[in-house]
Amino acid sequence: SGTAAASGMGWALWGVGLLLALYTLLRHGLRSAPRPPARPELRGRTAIVTGGSSGIGAATALELARCGARVILATRSARRGEAAASRIRRETGNNEVRFMHLDLASLRSVRAFASTFLRQEPQLHLLINNAGVSAGGTTEDGFSLPFQVNHLGHFLLTQLLLERLRSCAPSRVVIVASSAHCAGRLRPKSLGQPPSGLFATFQDYCDSKLANVLHARELATREQGTQVTCYAVHPGFVNTSLFQHAPLWLKPLLLPLAWLLFLDASEGAQPVLDCATRDGLEPLSGRYFTDCGPRLPWPAGRDDRLARALWEGSERLAGL
């Protein structure tokens, strides 16, 4: 029986070794190698990064600070925001990094942030609308959480800061979208109301990401001639806290996938940084980008009538 046990142990070790080898092959074969390019000098330029205390936002803020920009981490938790700002200052030697409170799930908070920012900061060159949630309930304003945090809060924030972006032009707005916009369905008459059905949570997220793509498109149209340009970007499938809101039954499927195939935050930040800093992107304002550059979004993401209806509906919901 000792021989059988040893044999069983041998098979188990062999199996584990095989799995590890397979994991390594898959991980390095299916993921593109990170390619952090040289970034331009950003001294004298001011950037806001929403959700800048963790994930893609923190990685983006770190790189912008490294290039010399003044960076405002606009995030909900003061504890995490201050800690992230302090860490970025330490890592980059750039003392122009500060936290400012912003809760996108509250339109009141968005207005308060914009008012404080405009009073305290004379310049704005880069607005990175990055913060996002994948699921949740209803906000204090009565809208679905993903729709408000991912789209409506950012829409209001952009509108309130637009005059400052124009006066500091050339300036850019970068909206972190997702390829999940492919499954988005926006109905202007029920904008902001959570969808129903078995996959309502997933649908809600996809709808908000379609709104991101259309927001960039319509903003670019409206800002022609002002030197404010706008880009929607899919950062890739990134292993961030975005999935903490996923339904319990889905987590056992998502977590191994995330571990195996998803990018880390600094890799996901690269296409966002490309849209924020790469020279010569101005003629591509309003376009949708991935890590491979500009791509055609899915048909709904190219629907100009829907983009206009979303804009007008968003103005109404945000009280503009």
GROMACS .gro file of C-alpha atoms in nm:
model
  320
    1SER     CA    1   0.000   0.000   0.000
    2GLY     CA    2   0.307   0.224   0.057
    3THR     CA    3   0.396   0.174  -0.310
    4ALA     CA    4   0.042   0.268  -0.415
    5ALA     CA    5   0.052   0.583  -0.198
    6ALA     CA    6   0.391   0.682  -0.339
    7SER     CA    7   0.263   0.618  -0.689
    8GLY     CA    8  -0.050   0.829  -0.616
    9MET     CA    9   0.168   1.109  -0.478
   10GLY     CA   10   0.388   1.091  -0.787
   11TRP     CA   11   0.086   1.122  -1.016
   12ALA     CA   12  -0.046   1.414  -0.810
   13LEU     CA   13   0.289   1.598  -0.830
   14TRP     CA   14   0.308   1.525  -1.202
   15GLY     CA   15  -0.045   1.666  -1.244
   16VAL     CA   16   0.040   1.981  -1.048
   17GLY     CA   17   0.358   2.026  -1.254
   18LEU     CA   18   0.161   1.984  -1.576
   19LEU     CA   19  -0.099   2.239  -1.461
   20LEU     CA   20   0.173   2.490  -1.369
   21ALA     CA   21   0.345   2.443  -1.705
   22LEU     CA   22   0.011   2.485  -1.884
   23TYR     CA   23  -0.065   2.796  -1.675
   24THR     CA   24   0.272   2.952  -1.762
   25LEU     CA   25   0.229   2.878  -2.133
   26LEU     CA   26  -0.125   3.016  -2.136
   27ARG     CA   27  -0.043   3.323  -1.931
   28HIS     CA   28   0.254   3.424  -2.146
   29GLY     CA   29   0.108   3.303  -2.474
   30LEU     CA   30  -0.235   3.465  -2.445
   31ARG     CA   31  -0.134   3.798  -2.298
   32SER     CA   32   0.052   4.062  -2.491
   33ALA     CA   33   0.382   4.172  -2.341
   34PRO     CA   34   0.372   4.511  -2.172
   35ARG     CA   35   0.523   4.785  -2.386
   36PRO     CA   36   0.554   5.102  -2.182
   37PRO     CA   37   0.662   5.363  -2.440
   38ALA     CA   38   0.845   5.688  -2.363
   39ARG     CA   39   0.597   5.951  -2.248
   40PRO     CA   40   0.624   6.326  -2.312
   41GLU     CA   41   0.724   6.579  -2.047
   42LEU     CA   42   0.406   6.709  -1.873
   43ARG     CA   43   0.550   6.968  -1.635
   44GLY     CA   44   0.315   7.267  -1.606
   45ARG     CA   45   0.011   7.058  -1.703
   46THR     CA   46  -0.273   6.959  -1.466
   47ALA     CA   47  -0.463   6.630  -1.480
   48ILE     CA   48  -0.767   6.496  -1.294
   49VAL     CA   49  -0.794   6.117  -1.263
   50THR     CA   50  -1.126   5.990  -1.124
   51GLY     CA   51  -1.094   5.669  -0.924
   52GLY     CA   52  -0.724   5.748  -0.895
   53SER     CA   53  -0.661   5.562  -0.570
   54SER     CA   54  -0.649   5.207  -0.710
   55GLY     CA   55  -0.640   4.994  -1.025
   56ILE     CA   56  -0.602   5.156  -1.367
   57GLY     CA   57  -0.664   5.502  -1.219
   58ALA     CA   58  -0.373   5.476  -0.974
   59ALA     CA   59  -0.143   5.334  -1.244
   60THR     CA   60  -0.241   5.619  -1.480
   61ALA     CA   61  -0.192   5.883  -1.211
   62LEU     CA   62   0.149   5.738  -1.120
   63GLU     CA   63   0.271   5.762  -1.480
   64LEU     CA   64   0.133   6.116  -1.530
   65ALA     CA   65   0.308   6.224  -1.209
   66ARG     CA   66   0.628   6.058  -1.329
   67CYS     CA   67   0.606   6.276  -1.642
   68GLY     CA   68   0.588   6.586  -1.419
   69ALA     CA   69   0.214   6.666  -1.432
   70ARG     CA   70   0.020   6.810  -1.140
   71VAL     CA   71  -0.226   6.527  -1.065
   72ILE     CA   72  -0.556   6.544  -0.876
   73LEU     CA   73  -0.681   6.205  -0.750
   74ALA     CA   74  -1.059   6.250  -0.751
   75THR     CA   75  -1.187   5.962  -0.546
   76ARG     CA   76  -1.450   5.875  -0.285
   77SER     CA   77  -1.245   5.742   0.007
   78ALA     CA   78  -1.028   6.006   0.177
   79ARG     CA   79  -0.821   5.734   0.346
   80ARG     CA   80  -0.739   5.553   0.021
   81GLY     CA   81  -0.706   5.877  -0.177
   82GLU     CA   82  -0.458   6.035   0.067
   83ALA     CA   83  -0.261   5.707   0.088
   84ALA     CA   84  -0.242   5.681  -0.294
   85ALA     CA   85  -0.137   6.047  -0.330
   86SER     CA   86   0.134   6.001  -0.067
   87ARG     CA   87   0.259   5.679  -0.234
   88ILE     CA   88   0.274   5.846  -0.579
   89ARG     CA   89   0.459   6.150  -0.440
   90ARG     CA   90   0.711   5.918  -0.275
   91GLU     CA   91   0.760   5.696  -0.582
   92THR     CA   92   0.794   5.977  -0.836
   93GLY     CA   93   0.950   6.257  -0.631
   94ASN     CA   94   0.669   6.478  -0.771
   95ASN     CA   95   0.505   6.673  -0.487
   96GLU     CA   96   0.227   6.805  -0.715
   97VAL     CA   97  -0.007   6.513  -0.642
   98ARG     CA   98  -0.314   6.568  -0.424
   99PHE     CA   99  -0.640   6.403  -0.326
  100MET     CA  100  -0.980   6.572  -0.370
  101HIS     CA  101  -1.305   6.413  -0.260
  102LEU     CA  102  -1.544   6.303  -0.537
  103ASP     CA  103  -1.835   6.058  -0.511
  104LEU     CA  104  -1.975   6.002  -0.860
  105ALA     CA  105  -2.281   5.827  -0.710
  106SER     CA  106  -2.392   6.170  -0.586
  107LEU     CA  107  -2.456   6.453  -0.832
  108ARG     CA  108  -2.435   6.690  -0.533
  109SER     CA  109  -2.079   6.565  -0.468
  110VAL     CA  110  -1.987   6.610  -0.838
  111ARG     CA  111  -2.101   6.974  -0.823
  112ALA     CA  112  -1.913   7.033  -0.497
  113PHE     CA  113  -1.594   6.881  -0.641
  114ALA     CA  114  -1.614   7.092  -0.960
  115SER     CA  115  -1.677   7.409  -0.761
  116THR     CA  116  -1.380   7.341  -0.525
  117PHE     CA  117  -1.152   7.246  -0.813
  118LEU     CA  118  -1.235   7.558  -1.018
  119ARG     CA  119  -1.177   7.776  -0.711
  120GLN     CA  120  -0.843   7.616  -0.612
  121GLU     CA  121  -0.685   7.508  -0.941
  122PRO     CA  122  -0.624   7.763  -1.217
  123GLN     CA  123  -0.552   7.506  -1.491
  124LEU     CA  124  -0.685   7.181  -1.636
  125HIS     CA  125  -0.536   7.005  -1.940
  126LEU     CA  126  -0.633   6.640  -1.891
  127LEU     CA  127  -0.955   6.493  -1.756
  128ILE     CA  128  -0.933   6.113  -1.719
  129ASN     CA  129  -1.285   5.978  -1.655
  130ASN     CA  130  -1.172   5.641  -1.522
  131ALA     CA  131  -1.375   5.548  -1.211
  132GLY     CA  132  -1.623   5.267  -1.262
  133VAL     CA  133  -1.837   5.002  -1.095
  134SER     CA  134  -1.969   4.681  -1.246
  135ALA     CA  135  -2.288   4.644  -1.041
  136GLY     CA  136  -2.488   4.786  -0.755
  137GLY     CA  137  -2.824   4.925  -0.655
  138THR     CA  138  -2.972   5.271  -0.692
  139THR     CA  139  -2.802   5.603  -0.612
  140GLU     CA  140  -2.935   5.885  -0.391
  141ASP     CA  141  -3.035   6.058  -0.717
  142GLY     CA  142  -3.256   5.763  -0.814
  143PHE     CA  143  -3.046   5.618  -1.098
  144SER     CA  144  -2.883   5.279  -1.143
  145LEU     CA  145  -2.537   5.283  -0.980
  146PRO     CA  146  -2.337   5.172  -1.289
  147PHE     CA  147  -2.518   5.423  -1.513
  148GLN     CA  148  -2.455   5.711  -1.273
  149VAL     CA  149  -2.096   5.630  -1.170
  150ASN     CA  150  -1.976   5.513  -1.512
  151HIS     CA  151  -2.160   5.771  -1.723
  152LEU     CA  152  -2.389   6.035  -1.573
  153GLY     CA  153  -2.157   6.154  -1.293
  154HIS     CA  154  -1.870   6.179  -1.542
  155PHE     CA  155  -2.096   6.355  -1.794
  156LEU     CA  156  -2.188   6.622  -1.537
  157LEU     CA  157  -1.825   6.654  -1.422
  158THR     CA  158  -1.705   6.704  -1.782
  159GLN     CA  159  -1.972   6.969  -1.849
  160LEU     CA  160  -1.885   7.162  -1.532
  161LEU     CA  161  -1.513   7.161  -1.618
  162LEU     CA  162  -1.547   7.219  -1.993
  163GLU     CA  163  -1.492   7.596  -1.982
  164ARG     CA  164  -1.164   7.544  -1.793
  165LEU     CA  165  -1.054   7.276  -2.042
  166ARG     CA  166  -1.127   7.519  -2.329
  167SER     CA  167  -0.935   7.805  -2.168
  168CYS     CA  168  -0.629   7.576  -2.118
  169ALA     CA  169  -0.651   7.414  -2.465
  170PRO     CA  170  -0.511   7.209  -2.625
  171SER     CA  171  -0.667   6.976  -2.368
  172ARG     CA  172  -0.809   6.624  -2.366
  173VAL     CA  173  -1.087   6.420  -2.210
  174VAL     CA  174  -1.022   6.046  -2.191
  175ILE     CA  175  -1.318   5.822  -2.107
  176VAL     CA  176  -1.240   5.467  -1.993
  177ALA     CA  177  -1.498   5.257  -2.179
  178SER     CA  178  -1.499   4.882  -2.251
  179SER     CA  179  -1.556   4.633  -2.530
  180ALA     CA  180  -1.864   4.538  -2.321
  181HIS     CA  181  -2.036   4.825  -2.507
  182CYS     CA  182  -2.104   4.561  -2.775
  183ALA     CA  183  -2.396   4.430  -2.564
  184GLY     CA  184  -2.523   4.775  -2.459
  185ARG     CA  185  -2.882   4.884  -2.529
  186LEU     CA  186  -2.978   5.241  -2.448
  187ARG     CA  187  -3.340   5.351  -2.450
  188PRO     CA  188  -3.359   5.731  -2.424
  189LYS     CA  189  -3.707   5.713  -2.262
  190SER     CA  190  -3.587   5.497  -1.969
  191LEU     CA  191  -3.235   5.635  -1.933
  192GLY     CA  192  -3.079   5.566  -1.594
  193GLN     CA  193  -3.338   5.309  -1.488
  194PRO     CA  194  -3.196   4.963  -1.404
  195PRO     CA  195  -3.286   4.702  -1.670
  196SER     CA  196  -3.486   4.394  -1.569
  197GLY     CA  197  -3.434   4.024  -1.640
  198LEU     CA  198  -3.196   3.744  -1.552
  199PHE     CA  199  -2.879   3.923  -1.666
  200ALA     CA  200  -2.987   4.272  -1.553
  201THR     CA  201  -2.659   4.338  -1.368
  202PHE     CA  202  -2.448   4.255  -1.673
  203GLN     CA  203  -2.683   4.450  -1.902
  204ASP     CA  204  -2.664   4.756  -1.676
  205TYR     CA  205  -2.283   4.756  -1.698
  206CYS     CA  206  -2.283   4.710  -2.078
  207ASP     CA  207  -2.536   4.993  -2.118
  208SER     CA  208  -2.313   5.228  -1.917
  209LYS     CA  209  -2.011   5.138  -2.133
  210LEU     CA  210  -2.207   5.206  -2.453
  211ALA     CA  211  -2.293   5.544  -2.297
  212ASN     CA  212  -1.917   5.606  -2.251
  213VAL     CA  213  -1.844   5.542  -2.621
  214LEU     CA  214  -2.135   5.763  -2.734
  215HIS     CA  215  -2.045   6.039  -2.486
  216ALA     CA  216  -1.694   6.065  -2.636
  217ARG     CA  217  -1.838   6.070  -2.987
  218GLU     CA  218  -2.091   6.347  -2.920
  219LEU     CA  219  -1.850   6.556  -2.709
  220ALA     CA  220  -1.598   6.552  -2.995
  221THR     CA  221  -1.868   6.669  -3.238
  222ARG     CA  222  -1.972   6.955  -3.009
  223GLU     CA  223  -1.614   7.063  -2.931
  224GLN     CA  224  -1.493   7.086  -3.292
  225GLY     CA  225  -1.281   7.397  -3.331
  226THR     CA  226  -1.217   7.445  -2.956
  227GLN     CA  227  -0.899   7.232  -2.929
  228VAL     CA  228  -1.068   7.016  -2.664
  229THR     CA  229  -1.048   6.660  -2.791
  230CYS     CA  230  -1.199   6.343  -2.650
  231TYR     CA  231  -1.127   5.969  -2.670
  232ALA     CA  232  -1.305   5.655  -2.545
  233VAL     CA  233  -1.067   5.373  -2.461
  234HIS     CA  234  -1.100   5.001  -2.385
  235PRO     CA  235  -0.807   4.929  -2.149
  236GLY     CA  236  -0.818   4.553  -2.208
  237PHE     CA  237  -0.941   4.293  -1.961
  238VAL     CA  238  -0.779   4.410  -1.640
  239ASN     CA  239  -0.771   4.234  -1.304
  240THR     CA  240  -0.903   4.517  -1.083
  241SER     CA  241  -1.150   4.557  -0.795
  242LEU     CA  242  -1.419   4.630  -1.057
  243PHE     CA  243  -1.525   4.265  -1.023
  244GLN     CA  244  -1.582   4.279  -0.648
  245HIS     CA  245  -1.948   4.355  -0.724
  246ALA     CA  246  -1.990   4.053  -0.951
  247PRO     CA  247  -2.265   3.809  -0.841
  248LEU     CA  248  -2.140   3.539  -0.602
  249TRP     CA  249  -2.213   3.256  -0.846
  250LEU     CA  250  -1.996   3.425  -1.111
  251LYS     CA  251  -1.687   3.485  -0.894
  252PRO     CA  252  -1.555   3.124  -0.903
  253LEU     CA  253  -1.556   3.153  -1.285
  254LEU     CA  254  -1.416   3.507  -1.302
  255LEU     CA  255  -1.132   3.479  -1.050
  256PRO     CA  256  -0.930   3.200  -1.220
  257LEU     CA  257  -0.990   3.373  -1.555
  258ALA     CA  258  -0.871   3.705  -1.415
  259TRP     CA  259  -0.564   3.540  -1.263
  260LEU     CA  260  -0.479   3.358  -1.583
  261LEU     CA  261  -0.565   3.594  -1.866
  262PHE     CA  262  -0.632   3.946  -1.745
  263LEU     CA  263  -0.377   4.228  -1.757
  264ASP     CA  264  -0.249   4.398  -1.445
  265ALA     CA  265  -0.341   4.761  -1.378
  266SER     CA  266  -0.017   4.911  -1.513
  267GLU     CA  267  -0.067   4.725  -1.844
  268GLY     CA  268  -0.431   4.838  -1.859
  269ALA     CA  269  -0.321   5.197  -1.803
  270GLN     CA  270  -0.105   5.203  -2.119
  271PRO     CA  271  -0.384   5.264  -2.378
  272VAL     CA  272  -0.537   5.524  -2.143
  273LEU     CA  273  -0.200   5.702  -2.123
  274ASP     CA  274  -0.164   5.676  -2.502
  275CYS     CA  275  -0.493   5.864  -2.548
  276ALA     CA  276  -0.391   6.119  -2.284
  277THR     CA  277  -0.038   6.195  -2.403
  278ARG     CA  278   0.038   6.072  -2.755
  279ASP     CA  279   0.113   6.346  -3.006
  280GLY     CA  280  -0.102   6.393  -3.315
  281LEU     CA  281  -0.426   6.226  -3.195
  282GLU     CA  282  -0.635   6.542  -3.245
  283PRO     CA  283  -0.782   6.436  -3.585
  284LEU     CA  284  -0.909   6.117  -3.415
  285SER     CA  285  -1.118   6.301  -3.153
  286GLY     CA  286  -1.436   6.109  -3.068
  287ARG     CA  287  -1.292   5.775  -3.172
  288TYR     CA  288  -1.279   5.450  -2.974
  289PHE     CA  289  -0.934   5.311  -2.891
  290THR     CA  290  -0.793   4.978  -2.774
  291ASP     CA  291  -0.430   4.885  -2.702
  292CYS     CA  292  -0.396   4.841  -3.080
  293GLY     CA  293  -0.497   5.202  -3.152
  294PRO     CA  294  -0.823   5.339  -3.299
  295ARG     CA  295  -1.091   5.075  -3.368
  296LEU     CA  296  -1.446   5.092  -3.497
  297PRO     CA  297  -1.686   5.047  -3.205
  298TRP     CA  298  -1.985   4.813  -3.244
  299PRO     CA  299  -2.269   4.961  -3.456
  300ALA     CA  300  -2.462   5.106  -3.158
  301GLY     CA  301  -2.142   5.292  -3.063
  302ARG     CA  302  -2.146   5.467  -3.402
  303ASP     CA  303  -2.512   5.573  -3.390
  304ASP     CA  304  -2.504   5.954  -3.400
  305ARG     CA  305  -2.877   5.987  -3.340
  306LEU     CA  306  -2.850   5.774  -3.025
  307ALA     CA  307  -2.543   5.976  -2.915
  308ARG     CA  308  -2.742   6.299  -2.945
  309ALA     CA  309  -3.043   6.150  -2.761
  310LEU     CA  310  -2.812   6.024  -2.482
  311TRP     CA  311  -2.653   6.371  -2.453
  312GLU     CA  312  -2.988   6.550  -2.429
  313GLY     CA  313  -3.123   6.289  -2.185
  314SER     CA  314  -2.809   6.316  -1.972
  315GLU     CA  315  -2.837   6.697  -1.959
  316ARG     CA  316  -3.194   6.658  -1.838
  317LEU     CA  317  -3.110   6.393  -1.573
  318ALA     CA  318  -2.808   6.590  -1.446
  319GLY     CA  319  -3.017   6.908  -1.419
  320LEU     CA  320  -2.812   7.109  -1.669
   0.00000   0.00000   0.00000
